[in-house]
Amino acid sequence: MKRLLLSVFDNIIAPLVVILLTPAALGGMSYIKTGDWKTWFTKAPWWIWPALVFGGLIWLSVALIRKRKRDMEENSPSVFAVSVPKHGEQEIAELSHADVKWKIMMALPGLGQSVDPDNIPPDRISVATPPRCPDCGAKLEEEETFWAKFKWACVRCGFSIKNDQSYYSEKERAQLLAESHFEEEYDGPVRRGGWLS
C-alpha cells in the first residue's frame, strides 16, 4: 500500500501540483508587480493556456508510461530462475492459487537415494509454470495488457483472468503456499491429489 501511495504521489499528484502552481506563481508575481492578481493573466498571449494544459498532459502521459515500464520490469521473469532437477520431476499434487491451478512437482531422487512418497520434504517440491486452467486443465498463455497488468488465457476452453502480477511472480507465492502445506504434513502422510483451497 505504501508503494502504491508513493507511486501515485510521484506520478500523478506531484505533476498536478506543479501544473497548478504555475498559474498561482504567475498570479502572485502579477499581484506583487501591479497590485492586481489578473493583470499578467490578461496580458499573456492566448496560446499560453492551451500550451500549459498540453504540457501537463504530456507530463502525465510520460509519468504513466514510466510507471508501466517499471511494473513490467518488476514482473518479468529472471533468465536464471529456471532450474531442472538432475533426475527429473514427478507431479505429486495440485494447488489452487490466484484462481488458477498449479502443479506441484517433486524432484526425483538420484541413484542410491529414496524419498518416502507419503512423507515428502518441503525442499524437494517446486511449482510448475505455466499455471493450468481451472476449468479444463490446459496450460494458460500470458499476455501483457497496456496498463501493466497480465491476462492469462486458456486456448482450449476460452477461460481468461486478469492479474496484477506475471505468473512468474505468482509462482513464487504459490511455491511458498505449497511449501507451507508440505511443512505441516512433513512428519505425517501427505494428502496426494492436492489441496484445492
mmCIF file of the C-alpha atoms, coordinates in Angstrom:
data_MODEL
# 
_entry.id   MODEL 
# 
loop_
_atom_site.group_PDB 
_atom_site.id 
_atom_site.type_symbol 
_atom_site.label_atom_id 
_atom_site.label_alt_id 
_atom_site.label_comp_id 
_atom_site.label_asym_id 
_atom_site.label_entity_id 
_atom_site.label_seq_id 
_atom_site.pdbx_PDB_ins_code 
_atom_site.Cartn_x 
_atom_site.Cartn_y 
_atom_site.Cartn_z 
_atom_site.occupancy 
_atom_site.B_iso_or_equiv 
_atom_site.pdbx_formal_charge 
_atom_site.auth_seq_id 
_atom_site.auth_comp_id 
_atom_site.auth_asym_id 
_atom_site.auth_atom_id 
_atom_site.pdbx_PDB_model_num 
ATOM 1   C CA . MET A 1 1   ? 0.000   0.000   0.000   1.00 0.00 ? 1   MET A CA 1 
ATOM 2   C CA . LYS A 1 2   ? 2.858   2.372   0.859   1.00 0.00 ? 2   LYS A CA 1 
ATOM 3   C CA . ARG A 1 3   ? 4.471   1.674   -2.522  1.00 0.00 ? 3   ARG A CA 1 
ATOM 4   C CA . LEU A 1 4   ? 1.182   2.413   -4.285  1.00 0.00 ? 4   LEU A CA 1 
ATOM 5   C CA . LEU A 1 5   ? 0.770   5.732   -2.451  1.00 0.00 ? 5   LEU A CA 1 
ATOM 6   C CA . LEU A 1 6   ? 4.351   6.743   -3.270  1.00 0.00 ? 6   LEU A CA 1 
ATOM 7   C CA . SER A 1 7   ? 3.800   5.838   -6.911  1.00 0.00 ? 7   SER A CA 1 
ATOM 8   C CA . VAL A 1 8   ? 0.559   7.868   -7.062  1.00 0.00 ? 8   VAL A CA 1 
ATOM 9   C CA . PHE A 1 9   ? 2.310   10.833  -5.453  1.00 0.00 ? 9   PHE A CA 1 
ATOM 10  C CA . ASP A 1 10  ? 5.364   10.673  -7.753  1.00 0.00 ? 10  ASP A CA 1 
ATOM 11  C CA . ASN A 1 11  ? 3.484   10.068  -10.987 1.00 0.00 ? 11  ASN A CA 1 
ATOM 12  C CA . ILE A 1 12  ? 0.188   11.930  -10.597 1.00 0.00 ? 12  ILE A CA 1 
ATOM 13  C CA . ILE A 1 13  ? -0.016  14.295  -7.618  1.00 0.00 ? 13  ILE A CA 1 
ATOM 14  C CA . ALA A 1 14  ? 3.439   15.902  -7.980  1.00 0.00 ? 14  ALA A CA 1 
ATOM 15  C CA . PRO A 1 15  ? 2.957   16.789  -11.688 1.00 0.00 ? 15  PRO A CA 1 
ATOM 16  C CA . LEU A 1 16  ? -0.539  18.151  -10.994 1.00 0.00 ? 16  LEU A CA 1 
ATOM 17  C CA . VAL A 1 17  ? 0.774   20.303  -8.129  1.00 0.00 ? 17  VAL A CA 1 
ATOM 18  C CA . VAL A 1 18  ? 3.441   21.750  -10.440 1.00 0.00 ? 18  VAL A CA 1 
ATOM 19  C CA . ILE A 1 19  ? 0.813   22.445  -13.116 1.00 0.00 ? 19  ILE A CA 1 
ATOM 20  C CA . LEU A 1 20  ? -1.421  24.207  -10.577 1.00 0.00 ? 20  LEU A CA 1 
ATOM 21  C CA . LEU A 1 21  ? 1.489   26.136  -9.045  1.00 0.00 ? 21  LEU A CA 1 
ATOM 22  C CA . THR A 1 22  ? 2.364   27.710  -12.400 1.00 0.00 ? 22  THR A CA 1 
ATOM 23  C CA . PRO A 1 23  ? -0.765  29.924  -12.593 1.00 0.00 ? 23  PRO A CA 1 
ATOM 24  C CA . ALA A 1 24  ? -0.587  30.563  -8.824  1.00 0.00 ? 24  ALA A CA 1 
ATOM 25  C CA . ALA A 1 25  ? 3.016   31.794  -9.166  1.00 0.00 ? 25  ALA A CA 1 
ATOM 26  C CA . LEU A 1 26  ? 2.011   33.900  -12.184 1.00 0.00 ? 26  LEU A CA 1 
ATOM 27  C CA . GLY A 1 27  ? -0.856  35.451  -10.189 1.00 0.00 ? 27  GLY A CA 1 
ATOM 28  C CA . GLY A 1 28  ? 1.425   36.098  -7.218  1.00 0.00 ? 28  GLY A CA 1 
ATOM 29  C CA . MET A 1 29  ? 4.027   37.843  -9.373  1.00 0.00 ? 29  MET A CA 1 
ATOM 30  C CA . SER A 1 30  ? 1.270   39.854  -11.036 1.00 0.00 ? 30  SER A CA 1 
ATOM 31  C CA . TYR A 1 31  ? -0.010  40.995  -7.632  1.00 0.00 ? 31  TYR A CA 1 
ATOM 32  C CA . ILE A 1 32  ? 3.482   41.945  -6.430  1.00 0.00 ? 32  ILE A CA 1 
ATOM 33  C CA . LYS A 1 33  ? 4.306   43.976  -9.566  1.00 0.00 ? 33  LYS A CA 1 
ATOM 34  C CA . THR A 1 34  ? 0.923   45.559  -10.349 1.00 0.00 ? 34  THR A CA 1 
ATOM 35  C CA . GLY A 1 35  ? -1.258  45.156  -7.262  1.00 0.00 ? 35  GLY A CA 1 
ATOM 36  C CA . ASP A 1 36  ? -3.792  43.083  -9.246  1.00 0.00 ? 36  ASP A CA 1 
ATOM 37  C CA . TRP A 1 37  ? -3.935  39.275  -9.482  1.00 0.00 ? 37  TRP A CA 1 
ATOM 38  C CA . LYS A 1 38  ? -5.309  39.211  -13.037 1.00 0.00 ? 38  LYS A CA 1 
ATOM 39  C CA . THR A 1 39  ? -3.080  41.683  -14.884 1.00 0.00 ? 39  THR A CA 1 
ATOM 40  C CA . TRP A 1 40  ? -0.469  39.190  -16.064 1.00 0.00 ? 40  TRP A CA 1 
ATOM 41  C CA . PHE A 1 41  ? -3.183  36.667  -16.942 1.00 0.00 ? 41  PHE A CA 1 
ATOM 42  C CA . THR A 1 42  ? -4.870  39.120  -19.302 1.00 0.00 ? 42  THR A CA 1 
ATOM 43  C CA . LYS A 1 43  ? -1.550  40.223  -20.841 1.00 0.00 ? 43  LYS A CA 1 
ATOM 44  C CA . ALA A 1 44  ? -0.453  36.645  -21.565 1.00 0.00 ? 44  ALA A CA 1 
ATOM 45  C CA . PRO A 1 45  ? -0.857  35.563  -25.212 1.00 0.00 ? 45  PRO A CA 1 
ATOM 46  C CA . TRP A 1 46  ? -3.896  33.365  -25.922 1.00 0.00 ? 46  TRP A CA 1 
ATOM 47  C CA . TRP A 1 47  ? -1.764  30.308  -26.697 1.00 0.00 ? 47  TRP A CA 1 
ATOM 48  C CA . ILE A 1 48  ? -0.110  30.174  -23.224 1.00 0.00 ? 48  ILE A CA 1 
ATOM 49  C CA . TRP A 1 49  ? -3.070  28.446  -21.511 1.00 0.00 ? 49  TRP A CA 1 
ATOM 50  C CA . PRO A 1 50  ? -3.536  25.665  -24.089 1.00 0.00 ? 50  PRO A CA 1 
ATOM 51  C CA . ALA A 1 51  ? 0.254   25.182  -24.059 1.00 0.00 ? 51  ALA A CA 1 
ATOM 52  C CA . LEU A 1 52  ? 0.228   24.750  -20.257 1.00 0.00 ? 52  LEU A CA 1 
ATOM 53  C CA . VAL A 1 53  ? -2.604  22.210  -20.443 1.00 0.00 ? 53  VAL A CA 1 
ATOM 54  C CA . PHE A 1 54  ? -0.866  20.351  -23.292 1.00 0.00 ? 54  PHE A CA 1 
ATOM 55  C CA . GLY A 1 55  ? 2.424   20.312  -21.366 1.00 0.00 ? 55  GLY A CA 1 
ATOM 56  C CA . GLY A 1 56  ? 0.644   18.950  -18.293 1.00 0.00 ? 56  GLY A CA 1 
ATOM 57  C CA . LEU A 1 57  ? -0.967  16.165  -20.332 1.00 0.00 ? 57  LEU A CA 1 
ATOM 58  C CA . ILE A 1 58  ? 2.410   15.257  -21.848 1.00 0.00 ? 58  ILE A CA 1 
ATOM 59  C CA . TRP A 1 59  ? 3.963   15.155  -18.375 1.00 0.00 ? 59  TRP A CA 1 
ATOM 60  C CA . LEU A 1 60  ? 1.155   12.942  -17.066 1.00 0.00 ? 60  LEU A CA 1 
ATOM 61  C CA . SER A 1 61  ? 1.478   10.598  -20.069 1.00 0.00 ? 61  SER A CA 1 
ATOM 62  C CA . VAL A 1 62  ? 5.233   10.254  -19.579 1.00 0.00 ? 62  VAL A CA 1 
ATOM 63  C CA . ALA A 1 63  ? 4.698   9.503   -15.874 1.00 0.00 ? 63  ALA A CA 1 
ATOM 64  C CA . LEU A 1 64  ? 2.157   6.764   -16.672 1.00 0.00 ? 64  LEU A CA 1 
ATOM 65  C CA . ILE A 1 65  ? 4.422   5.218   -19.320 1.00 0.00 ? 65  ILE A CA 1 
ATOM 66  C CA . ARG A 1 66  ? 7.356   5.219   -16.873 1.00 0.00 ? 66  ARG A CA 1 
ATOM 67  C CA . LYS A 1 67  ? 5.166   3.529   -14.250 1.00 0.00 ? 67  LYS A CA 1 
ATOM 68  C CA . ARG A 1 68  ? 4.070   0.876   -16.738 1.00 0.00 ? 68  ARG A CA 1 
ATOM 69  C CA . LYS A 1 69  ? 7.685   0.205   -17.732 1.00 0.00 ? 69  LYS A CA 1 
ATOM 70  C CA . ARG A 1 70  ? 8.772   -0.138  -14.069 1.00 0.00 ? 70  ARG A CA 1 
ATOM 71  C CA . ASP A 1 71  ? 5.896   -2.520  -13.341 1.00 0.00 ? 71  ASP A CA 1 
ATOM 72  C CA . MET A 1 72  ? 6.739   -4.650  -16.372 1.00 0.00 ? 72  MET A CA 1 
ATOM 73  C CA . GLU A 1 73  ? 10.426  -4.832  -15.359 1.00 0.00 ? 73  GLU A CA 1 
ATOM 74  C CA . GLU A 1 74  ? 9.453   -5.914  -11.824 1.00 0.00 ? 74  GLU A CA 1 
ATOM 75  C CA . ASN A 1 75  ? 7.175   -8.649  -13.164 1.00 0.00 ? 75  ASN A CA 1 
ATOM 76  C CA . SER A 1 76  ? 9.443   -10.036 -15.877 1.00 0.00 ? 76  SER A CA 1 
ATOM 77  C CA . PRO A 1 77  ? 10.932  -13.440 -15.133 1.00 0.00 ? 77  PRO A CA 1 
ATOM 78  C CA . SER A 1 78  ? 14.597  -13.833 -14.361 1.00 0.00 ? 78  SER A CA 1 
ATOM 79  C CA . VAL A 1 79  ? 16.552  -15.712 -17.006 1.00 0.00 ? 79  VAL A CA 1 
ATOM 80  C CA . PHE A 1 80  ? 18.451  -17.582 -14.307 1.00 0.00 ? 80  PHE A CA 1 
ATOM 81  C CA . ALA A 1 81  ? 15.393  -18.562 -12.224 1.00 0.00 ? 81  ALA A CA 1 
ATOM 82  C CA . VAL A 1 82  ? 14.709  -21.809 -14.095 1.00 0.00 ? 82  VAL A CA 1 
ATOM 83  C CA . SER A 1 83  ? 16.309  -24.942 -12.740 1.00 0.00 ? 83  SER A CA 1 
ATOM 84  C CA . VAL A 1 84  ? 15.557  -28.554 -13.589 1.00 0.00 ? 84  VAL A CA 1 
ATOM 85  C CA . PRO A 1 85  ? 16.341  -31.292 -11.074 1.00 0.00 ? 85  PRO A CA 1 
ATOM 86  C CA . LYS A 1 86  ? 19.129  -33.577 -12.184 1.00 0.00 ? 86  LYS A CA 1 
ATOM 87  C CA . HIS A 1 87  ? 16.985  -36.736 -12.228 1.00 0.00 ? 87  HIS A CA 1 
ATOM 88  C CA . GLY A 1 88  ? 13.699  -35.167 -13.345 1.00 0.00 ? 88  GLY A CA 1 
ATOM 89  C CA . GLU A 1 89  ? 10.419  -34.332 -11.637 1.00 0.00 ? 89  GLU A CA 1 
ATOM 90  C CA . GLN A 1 90  ? 7.136   -36.023 -10.897 1.00 0.00 ? 90  GLN A CA 1 
ATOM 91  C CA . GLU A 1 91  ? 3.744   -34.376 -10.332 1.00 0.00 ? 91  GLU A CA 1 
ATOM 92  C CA . ILE A 1 92  ? 2.530   -35.092 -6.804  1.00 0.00 ? 92  ILE A CA 1 
ATOM 93  C CA . ALA A 1 93  ? -0.277  -32.609 -6.111  1.00 0.00 ? 93  ALA A CA 1 
ATOM 94  C CA . GLU A 1 94  ? -2.264  -29.685 -7.402  1.00 0.00 ? 94  GLU A CA 1 
ATOM 95  C CA . LEU A 1 95  ? -2.728  -26.319 -5.710  1.00 0.00 ? 95  LEU A CA 1 
ATOM 96  C CA . SER A 1 96  ? -5.380  -23.669 -6.305  1.00 0.00 ? 96  SER A CA 1 
ATOM 97  C CA . HIS A 1 97  ? -3.973  -20.127 -6.073  1.00 0.00 ? 97  HIS A CA 1 
ATOM 98  C CA . ALA A 1 98  ? -4.885  -16.833 -7.810  1.00 0.00 ? 98  ALA A CA 1 
ATOM 99  C CA . ASP A 1 99  ? -7.999  -18.542 -9.252  1.00 0.00 ? 99  ASP A CA 1 
ATOM 100 C CA . VAL A 1 100 ? -5.948  -20.999 -11.347 1.00 0.00 ? 100 VAL A CA 1 
ATOM 101 C CA . LYS A 1 101 ? -4.392  -24.425 -10.768 1.00 0.00 ? 101 LYS A CA 1 
ATOM 102 C CA . TRP A 1 102 ? -0.673  -25.005 -10.191 1.00 0.00 ? 102 TRP A CA 1 
ATOM 103 C CA . LYS A 1 103 ? 1.056   -28.373 -10.492 1.00 0.00 ? 103 LYS A CA 1 
ATOM 104 C CA . ILE A 1 104 ? 3.244   -29.283 -7.531  1.00 0.00 ? 104 ILE A CA 1 
ATOM 105 C CA . MET A 1 105 ? 6.295   -31.247 -8.636  1.00 0.00 ? 105 MET A CA 1 
ATOM 106 C CA . MET A 1 106 ? 8.766   -33.325 -6.637  1.00 0.00 ? 106 MET A CA 1 
ATOM 107 C CA . ALA A 1 107 ? 12.416  -33.700 -7.586  1.00 0.00 ? 107 ALA A CA 1 
ATOM 108 C CA . LEU A 1 108 ? 13.068  -37.389 -8.184  1.00 0.00 ? 108 LEU A CA 1 
ATOM 109 C CA . PRO A 1 109 ? 15.801  -38.939 -6.043  1.00 0.00 ? 109 PRO A CA 1 
ATOM 110 C CA . GLY A 1 110 ? 19.116  -39.926 -7.583  1.00 0.00 ? 110 GLY A CA 1 
ATOM 111 C CA . LEU A 1 111 ? 20.709  -43.367 -7.570  1.00 0.00 ? 111 LEU A CA 1 
ATOM 112 C CA . GLY A 1 112 ? 21.071  -44.739 -4.086  1.00 0.00 ? 112 GLY A CA 1 
ATOM 113 C CA . GLN A 1 113 ? 18.596  -42.204 -2.658  1.00 0.00 ? 113 GLN A CA 1 
ATOM 114 C CA . SER A 1 114 ? 14.989  -42.675 -1.693  1.00 0.00 ? 114 SER A CA 1 
ATOM 115 C CA . VAL A 1 115 ? 12.069  -40.476 -0.713  1.00 0.00 ? 115 VAL A CA 1 
ATOM 116 C CA . ASP A 1 116 ? 9.021   -41.743 1.129   1.00 0.00 ? 116 ASP A CA 1 
ATOM 117 C CA . PRO A 1 117 ? 6.115   -40.751 -1.159  1.00 0.00 ? 117 PRO A CA 1 
ATOM 118 C CA . ASP A 1 118 ? 3.902   -40.234 1.902   1.00 0.00 ? 118 ASP A CA 1 
ATOM 119 C CA . ASN A 1 119 ? 6.424   -38.002 3.688   1.00 0.00 ? 119 ASN A CA 1 
ATOM 120 C CA . ILE A 1 120 ? 7.978   -35.592 1.160   1.00 0.00 ? 120 ILE A CA 1 
ATOM 121 C CA . PRO A 1 121 ? 10.411  -32.935 2.451   1.00 0.00 ? 121 PRO A CA 1 
ATOM 122 C CA . PRO A 1 122 ? 9.338   -29.384 1.502   1.00 0.00 ? 122 PRO A CA 1 
ATOM 123 C CA . ASP A 1 123 ? 12.731  -28.635 -0.075  1.00 0.00 ? 123 ASP A CA 1 
ATOM 124 C CA . ARG A 1 124 ? 12.117  -31.301 -2.754  1.00 0.00 ? 124 ARG A CA 1 
ATOM 125 C CA . ILE A 1 125 ? 8.988   -29.650 -4.172  1.00 0.00 ? 125 ILE A CA 1 
ATOM 126 C CA . SER A 1 126 ? 8.557   -26.961 -6.805  1.00 0.00 ? 126 SER A CA 1 
ATOM 127 C CA . VAL A 1 127 ? 5.661   -25.285 -8.590  1.00 0.00 ? 127 VAL A CA 1 
ATOM 128 C CA . ALA A 1 128 ? 5.477   -25.667 -12.363 1.00 0.00 ? 128 ALA A CA 1 
ATOM 129 C CA . THR A 1 129 ? 4.750   -22.840 -14.766 1.00 0.00 ? 129 THR A CA 1 
ATOM 130 C CA . PRO A 1 130 ? 2.656   -22.013 -16.625 1.00 0.00 ? 130 PRO A CA 1 
ATOM 131 C CA . PRO A 1 131 ? -0.374  -22.474 -14.391 1.00 0.00 ? 131 PRO A CA 1 
ATOM 132 C CA . ARG A 1 132 ? -3.335  -24.535 -15.573 1.00 0.00 ? 132 ARG A CA 1 
ATOM 133 C CA . CYS A 1 133 ? -6.897  -23.624 -16.476 1.00 0.00 ? 133 CYS A CA 1 
ATOM 134 C CA . PRO A 1 134 ? -9.265  -24.315 -13.553 1.00 0.00 ? 134 PRO A CA 1 
ATOM 135 C CA . ASP A 1 135 ? -11.970 -25.458 -15.992 1.00 0.00 ? 135 ASP A CA 1 
ATOM 136 C CA . CYS A 1 136 ? -10.191 -27.816 -18.392 1.00 0.00 ? 136 CYS A CA 1 
ATOM 137 C CA . GLY A 1 137 ? -6.623  -28.172 -17.035 1.00 0.00 ? 137 GLY A CA 1 
ATOM 138 C CA . ALA A 1 138 ? -4.842  -26.836 -20.142 1.00 0.00 ? 138 ALA A CA 1 
ATOM 139 C CA . LYS A 1 139 ? -1.760  -24.610 -19.842 1.00 0.00 ? 139 LYS A CA 1 
ATOM 140 C CA . LEU A 1 140 ? -2.521  -20.890 -19.723 1.00 0.00 ? 140 LEU A CA 1 
ATOM 141 C CA . GLU A 1 141 ? -0.937  -18.319 -22.002 1.00 0.00 ? 141 GLU A CA 1 
ATOM 142 C CA . GLU A 1 142 ? 0.131   -14.962 -20.596 1.00 0.00 ? 142 GLU A CA 1 
ATOM 143 C CA . GLU A 1 143 ? -0.295  -11.626 -22.343 1.00 0.00 ? 143 GLU A CA 1 
ATOM 144 C CA . GLU A 1 144 ? 0.662   -8.182  -21.048 1.00 0.00 ? 144 GLU A CA 1 
ATOM 145 C CA . THR A 1 145 ? -2.036  -5.524  -21.151 1.00 0.00 ? 145 THR A CA 1 
ATOM 146 C CA . PHE A 1 146 ? -1.330  -1.823  -21.656 1.00 0.00 ? 146 PHE A CA 1 
ATOM 147 C CA . TRP A 1 147 ? -1.779  -0.839  -18.004 1.00 0.00 ? 147 TRP A CA 1 
ATOM 148 C CA . ALA A 1 148 ? 0.959   -3.208  -16.746 1.00 0.00 ? 148 ALA A CA 1 
ATOM 149 C CA . LYS A 1 149 ? -1.466  -5.960  -15.939 1.00 0.00 ? 149 LYS A CA 1 
ATOM 150 C CA . PHE A 1 150 ? -1.420  -9.518  -17.205 1.00 0.00 ? 150 PHE A CA 1 
ATOM 151 C CA . LYS A 1 151 ? -4.116  -11.586 -18.876 1.00 0.00 ? 151 LYS A CA 1 
ATOM 152 C CA . TRP A 1 152 ? -3.932  -15.359 -18.503 1.00 0.00 ? 152 TRP A CA 1 
ATOM 153 C CA . ALA A 1 153 ? -5.984  -17.177 -21.124 1.00 0.00 ? 153 ALA A CA 1 
ATOM 154 C CA . CYS A 1 154 ? -6.795  -20.784 -21.976 1.00 0.00 ? 154 CYS A CA 1 
ATOM 155 C CA . VAL A 1 155 ? -6.584  -21.621 -25.675 1.00 0.00 ? 155 VAL A CA 1 
ATOM 156 C CA . ARG A 1 156 ? -8.760  -24.710 -25.257 1.00 0.00 ? 156 ARG A CA 1 
ATOM 157 C CA . CYS A 1 157 ? -11.906 -23.506 -23.446 1.00 0.00 ? 157 CYS A CA 1 
ATOM 158 C CA . GLY A 1 158 ? -11.630 -19.695 -23.587 1.00 0.00 ? 158 GLY A CA 1 
ATOM 159 C CA . PHE A 1 159 ? -11.216 -19.155 -19.826 1.00 0.00 ? 159 PHE A CA 1 
ATOM 160 C CA . SER A 1 160 ? -9.358  -15.905 -19.051 1.00 0.00 ? 160 SER A CA 1 
ATOM 161 C CA . ILE A 1 161 ? -8.453  -13.918 -15.967 1.00 0.00 ? 161 ILE A CA 1 
ATOM 162 C CA . LYS A 1 162 ? -6.545  -10.677 -15.332 1.00 0.00 ? 162 LYS A CA 1 
ATOM 163 C CA . ASN A 1 163 ? -3.872  -10.401 -12.667 1.00 0.00 ? 163 ASN A CA 1 
ATOM 164 C CA . ASP A 1 164 ? -1.655  -7.583  -11.413 1.00 0.00 ? 164 ASP A CA 1 
ATOM 165 C CA . GLN A 1 165 ? 1.371   -9.888  -11.443 1.00 0.00 ? 165 GLN A CA 1 
ATOM 166 C CA . SER A 1 166 ? 3.001   -12.076 -14.056 1.00 0.00 ? 166 SER A CA 1 
ATOM 167 C CA . TYR A 1 167 ? 2.526   -15.771 -13.433 1.00 0.00 ? 167 TYR A CA 1 
ATOM 168 C CA . TYR A 1 168 ? 6.260   -15.952 -12.738 1.00 0.00 ? 168 TYR A CA 1 
ATOM 169 C CA . SER A 1 169 ? 5.722   -13.647 -9.741  1.00 0.00 ? 169 SER A CA 1 
ATOM 170 C CA . GLU A 1 170 ? 2.587   -15.541 -8.679  1.00 0.00 ? 170 GLU A CA 1 
ATOM 171 C CA . LYS A 1 171 ? 4.580   -18.784 -8.934  1.00 0.00 ? 171 LYS A CA 1 
ATOM 172 C CA . GLU A 1 172 ? 6.784   -17.576 -6.062  1.00 0.00 ? 172 GLU A CA 1 
ATOM 173 C CA . ARG A 1 173 ? 3.690   -17.085 -3.872  1.00 0.00 ? 173 ARG A CA 1 
ATOM 174 C CA . ALA A 1 174 ? 2.288   -20.463 -4.920  1.00 0.00 ? 174 ALA A CA 1 
ATOM 175 C CA . GLN A 1 175 ? 5.666   -22.029 -4.046  1.00 0.00 ? 175 GLN A CA 1 
ATOM 176 C CA . LEU A 1 176 ? 5.545   -20.563 -0.527  1.00 0.00 ? 176 LEU A CA 1 
ATOM 177 C CA . LEU A 1 177 ? 1.970   -21.747 -0.087  1.00 0.00 ? 177 LEU A CA 1 
ATOM 178 C CA . ALA A 1 178 ? 2.800   -25.287 -1.279  1.00 0.00 ? 178 ALA A CA 1 
ATOM 179 C CA . GLU A 1 179 ? 5.873   -25.445 0.968   1.00 0.00 ? 179 GLU A CA 1 
ATOM 180 C CA . SER A 1 180 ? 3.764   -24.410 3.959   1.00 0.00 ? 180 SER A CA 1 
ATOM 181 C CA . HIS A 1 181 ? 1.320   -27.286 3.261   1.00 0.00 ? 181 HIS A CA 1 
ATOM 182 C CA . PHE A 1 182 ? 4.174   -29.776 2.998   1.00 0.00 ? 182 PHE A CA 1 
ATOM 183 C CA . GLU A 1 183 ? 5.825   -28.416 6.161   1.00 0.00 ? 183 GLU A CA 1 
ATOM 184 C CA . GLU A 1 184 ? 2.583   -29.001 8.075   1.00 0.00 ? 184 GLU A CA 1 
ATOM 185 C CA . GLU A 1 185 ? 2.384   -32.602 6.898   1.00 0.00 ? 185 GLU A CA 1 
ATOM 186 C CA . TYR A 1 186 ? 6.065   -33.477 6.588   1.00 0.00 ? 186 TYR A CA 1 
ATOM 187 C CA . ASP A 1 187 ? 6.108   -35.889 9.538   1.00 0.00 ? 187 ASP A CA 1 
ATOM 188 C CA . GLY A 1 188 ? 2.745   -37.403 8.625   1.00 0.00 ? 188 GLY A CA 1 
ATOM 189 C CA . PRO A 1 189 ? 1.112   -38.677 5.450   1.00 0.00 ? 189 PRO A CA 1 
ATOM 190 C CA . VAL A 1 190 ? 0.699   -36.192 2.605   1.00 0.00 ? 190 VAL A CA 1 
ATOM 191 C CA . ARG A 1 191 ? -2.740  -35.983 1.040   1.00 0.00 ? 191 ARG A CA 1 
ATOM 192 C CA . ARG A 1 192 ? -1.961  -36.984 -2.515  1.00 0.00 ? 192 ARG A CA 1 
ATOM 193 C CA . GLY A 1 193 ? -4.107  -35.382 -5.183  1.00 0.00 ? 193 GLY A CA 1 
ATOM 194 C CA . GLY A 1 194 ? -3.775  -31.888 -3.858  1.00 0.00 ? 194 GLY A CA 1 
ATOM 195 C CA . TRP A 1 195 ? -5.336  -29.062 -1.941  1.00 0.00 ? 195 TRP A CA 1 
ATOM 196 C CA . LEU A 1 196 ? -7.956  -27.157 -3.852  1.00 0.00 ? 196 LEU A CA 1 
ATOM 197 C CA . SER A 1 197 ? -8.399  -24.391 -1.309  1.00 0.00 ? 197 SER A CA 1 
# 
